[in-house]
Amino acid sequence: QVQLVESGGGLVQAGGSLRLSCAASGRAFNSYVMGWFRQVPGKEREFVARISWTGVPTYAADSVKGRFTISRDNAKNTVYLQMNSLKPEDTAVYYCAAGVPRSGSQYYQESAYQYWGQGTQVTVSS
């Protein structure tokens, strides 16, 4: 069992930066793949980035490439999403997720993750 709590969201002007944090409680934190998704009203939840238990990152190919960085600090049981050069289209609720790899799901699918945080709002003004 893992519980996830996101923080660090807020209001920022276009071109600015935010760092989101996801604090995890429970056993075997470093055994999980950690991911970030985002969602806006009326749209599907969208994959943003993930990081393996060994620290290998993967990013969405288009919208966040070159601007966002995912990292994890296993000593603090925390995963981060550093967001730079923010754009208004980045506005969304951002969710942290944790999952154990299983057959039938891929890292960019919601079904690959068993645990979810409550989300943190990111708003980017023009």
Coordinates of N, CA and C in Angstrom, one line a residue, residues 50-118:
R50 N 7.6 9.8 -16.6 CA 7.8 8.7 -15.6 C 9.2 8.5 -15.3
I51 N 9.5 7.8 -14.2 CA 10.9 7.5 -13.8 C 10.9 6.1 -13.2
S52 N 11.8 5.3 -13.7 CA 11.9 3.9 -13.2 C 12.4 3.8 -11.8
W53 N 12.4 2.6 -11.2 CA 12.9 2.4 -9.9 C 14.4 2.6 -9.8
T54 N 15.1 2.5 -11.0 CA 16.5 2.8 -11.1 C 16.9 4.2 -11.5
G55 N 15.9 5.0 -11.7 CA 16.1 6.4 -12.0 C 16.1 6.8 -13.4
V56 N 15.7 5.9 -14.3 CA 15.7 6.2 -15.8 C 14.4 7.0 -16.1
P57 N 14.5 8.2 -16.7 CA 13.3 9.0 -17.0 C 12.8 8.7 -18.4
T58 N 11.5 8.9 -18.6 CA 10.9 8.9 -19.9 C 9.9 10.1 -19.9
Y59 N 9.8 10.8 -21.1 CA 8.9 12.0 -21.2 C 8.0 11.9 -22.3
A60 N 6.9 12.6 -22.2 CA 6.0 12.7 -23.4 C 6.8 13.3 -24.5
A61 N 6.6 12.8 -25.7 CA 7.5 13.2 -26.8 C 7.3 14.6 -27.3
D62 N 6.1 15.2 -27.2 CA 5.8 16.4 -27.8 C 5.7 17.6 -26.8
S63 N 4.7 17.6 -26.0 CA 4.3 18.8 -25.3 C 5.3 19.2 -24.2
V64 N 6.0 18.3 -23.6 CA 6.8 18.6 -22.5 C 8.3 18.4 -22.7
K65 N 8.6 17.9 -23.9 CA 10.0 17.5 -24.2 C 10.9 18.7 -24.1
G66 N 12.0 18.6 -23.4 CA 13.0 19.7 -23.2 C 12.7 20.7 -22.2
R67 N 11.5 20.7 -21.6 CA 11.1 21.7 -20.6 C 10.9 21.1 -19.2
F68 N 10.5 19.9 -19.1 CA 10.2 19.2 -17.8 C 11.3 18.2 -17.5
T69 N 11.5 18.1 -16.2 CA 12.5 17.1 -15.7 C 11.9 16.3 -14.5
I70 N 11.9 15.0 -14.6 CA 11.4 14.2 -13.5 C 12.6 13.6 -12.8
S71 N 12.5 13.5 -11.5 CA 13.6 13.0 -10.7 C 13.0 12.4 -9.4
R72 N 13.8 11.6 -8.7 CA 13.3 11.0 -7.5 C 14.5 10.9 -6.5
D73 N 14.1 11.1 -5.2 CA 15.0 11.0 -4.1 C 14.5 9.9 -3.2
N74 N 15.1 8.7 -3.3 CA 14.6 7.6 -2.6 C 14.8 7.8 -1.1
A75 N 15.8 8.5 -0.7 CA 16.1 8.8 0.7 C 15.0 9.6 1.4
K76 N 14.3 10.4 0.6 CA 13.2 11.2 1.1 C 11.8 10.7 0.6
N77 N 11.8 9.6 0.0 CA 10.6 9.0 -0.5 C 9.8 10.0 -1.3
T78 N 10.4 10.7 -2.2 CA 9.8 11.8 -3.0 C 10.2 11.8 -4.4
V79 N 9.3 12.1 -5.3 CA 9.5 12.3 -6.7 C 9.2 13.7 -7.1
Y80 N 9.9 14.3 -8.0 CA 9.7 15.7 -8.4 C 9.5 15.8 -9.9
L81 N 8.8 16.9 -10.2 CA 8.6 17.3 -11.6 C 9.0 18.8 -11.7
Q82 N 10.2 19.1 -12.2 CA 10.6 20.4 -12.5 C 10.1 20.9 -13.8
M83 N 9.3 22.0 -13.8 CA 8.7 22.5 -15.0 C 9.2 23.9 -15.3
N84 N 9.9 24.0 -16.4 CA 10.5 25.3 -16.9 C 9.8 25.7 -18.2
S85 N 9.9 27.0 -18.5 CA 9.4 27.6 -19.7 C 7.9 27.3 -19.8
L86 N 7.2 27.5 -18.8 CA 5.8 27.1 -18.7 C 4.9 27.9 -19.7
K87 N 3.9 27.2 -20.3 CA 3.0 27.8 -21.3 C 1.6 27.7 -20.7
P88 N 0.7 28.6 -21.2 CA -0.7 28.5 -20.8 C -1.3 27.1 -21.0
E89 N -0.9 26.4 -22.1 CA -1.4 25.1 -22.3 C -1.0 24.0 -21.3
D90 N 0.0 24.4 -20.5 CA 0.4 23.5 -19.4 C -0.6 23.5 -18.2
T91 N -1.5 24.4 -18.2 CA -2.5 24.6 -17.2 C -3.3 23.3 -17.0
A92 N -3.3 22.7 -15.8 CA -4.0 21.4 -15.6 C -3.9 21.0 -14.1
V93 N -4.6 20.0 -13.8 CA -4.4 19.4 -12.5 C -3.4 18.3 -12.7
Y94 N -2.3 18.3 -12.0 CA -1.2 17.3 -12.1 C -1.3 16.3 -11.1
Y95 N -1.2 15.0 -11.5 CA -1.4 13.9 -10.6 C -0.1 13.0 -10.6
C96 N 0.3 12.7 -9.4 CA 1.4 11.7 -9.2 C 0.8 10.3 -9.1
A97 N 1.5 9.4 -9.7 CA 1.1 8.0 -9.7 C 2.3 7.0 -9.4
A98 N 1.9 5.9 -8.9 CA 2.9 4.8 -8.6 C 2.4 3.5 -9.1
G99 N 3.3 2.7 -9.7 CA 2.9 1.4 -10.2 C 4.0 0.4 -10.3
V100 N 3.6 -0.8 -10.2 CA 4.5 -2.0 -10.4 C 4.2 -2.5 -11.8
P101 N 5.3 -2.6 -12.6 CA 5.1 -3.0 -14.0 C 4.3 -4.4 -14.1
R102 N 3.3 -4.4 -15.0 CA 2.6 -5.6 -15.2 C 2.3 -5.8 -16.6
S103 N 2.1 -7.0 -17.0 CA 1.8 -7.3 -18.4 C 0.5 -6.8 -18.8
G104 N 0.4 -6.3 -20.1 CA -0.8 -5.7 -20.6 C -0.9 -4.2 -20.5
S105 N 0.0 -3.6 -19.8 CA 0.0 -2.1 -19.7 C 1.4 -1.6 -20.0
Q106 N 1.4 -0.4 -20.6 CA 2.6 0.3 -20.9 C 2.7 1.6 -20.0
Y107 N 3.9 2.1 -19.9 CA 4.2 3.2 -18.9 C 3.4 4.4 -19.1
Y108 N 2.9 4.7 -20.3 CA 2.2 5.9 -20.6 C 0.6 5.7 -20.5
Q109 N 0.2 4.6 -20.0 CA -1.2 4.3 -19.8 C -1.5 4.4 -18.3
E110 N -2.7 4.9 -18.0 CA -3.2 5.0 -16.6 C -3.2 3.6 -16.0
S111 N -3.5 2.6 -16.7 CA -3.7 1.3 -16.2 C -2.4 0.7 -15.7
A112 N -1.3 1.3 -16.0 CA 0.0 0.8 -15.5 C 0.3 1.2 -14.1
Y113 N -0.6 2.1 -13.5 CA -0.3 2.6 -12.2 C -1.4 2.2 -11.2
Q114 N -1.1 1.8 -10.0 CA -2.0 1.3 -9.1 C -2.4 2.3 -8.0
Y115 N -1.6 3.3 -7.8 CA -1.8 4.3 -6.7 C -1.7 5.7 -7.3
W116 N -2.6 6.6 -6.9 CA -2.7 7.9 -7.4 C -2.9 9.0 -6.2
G117 N -2.2 10.1 -6.4 CA -2.5 11.2 -5.5 C -3.7 12.0 -5.8
Q118 N -4.1 13.0 -5.0 CA -5.3 13.8 -5.2 C -5.1 14.9 -6.2

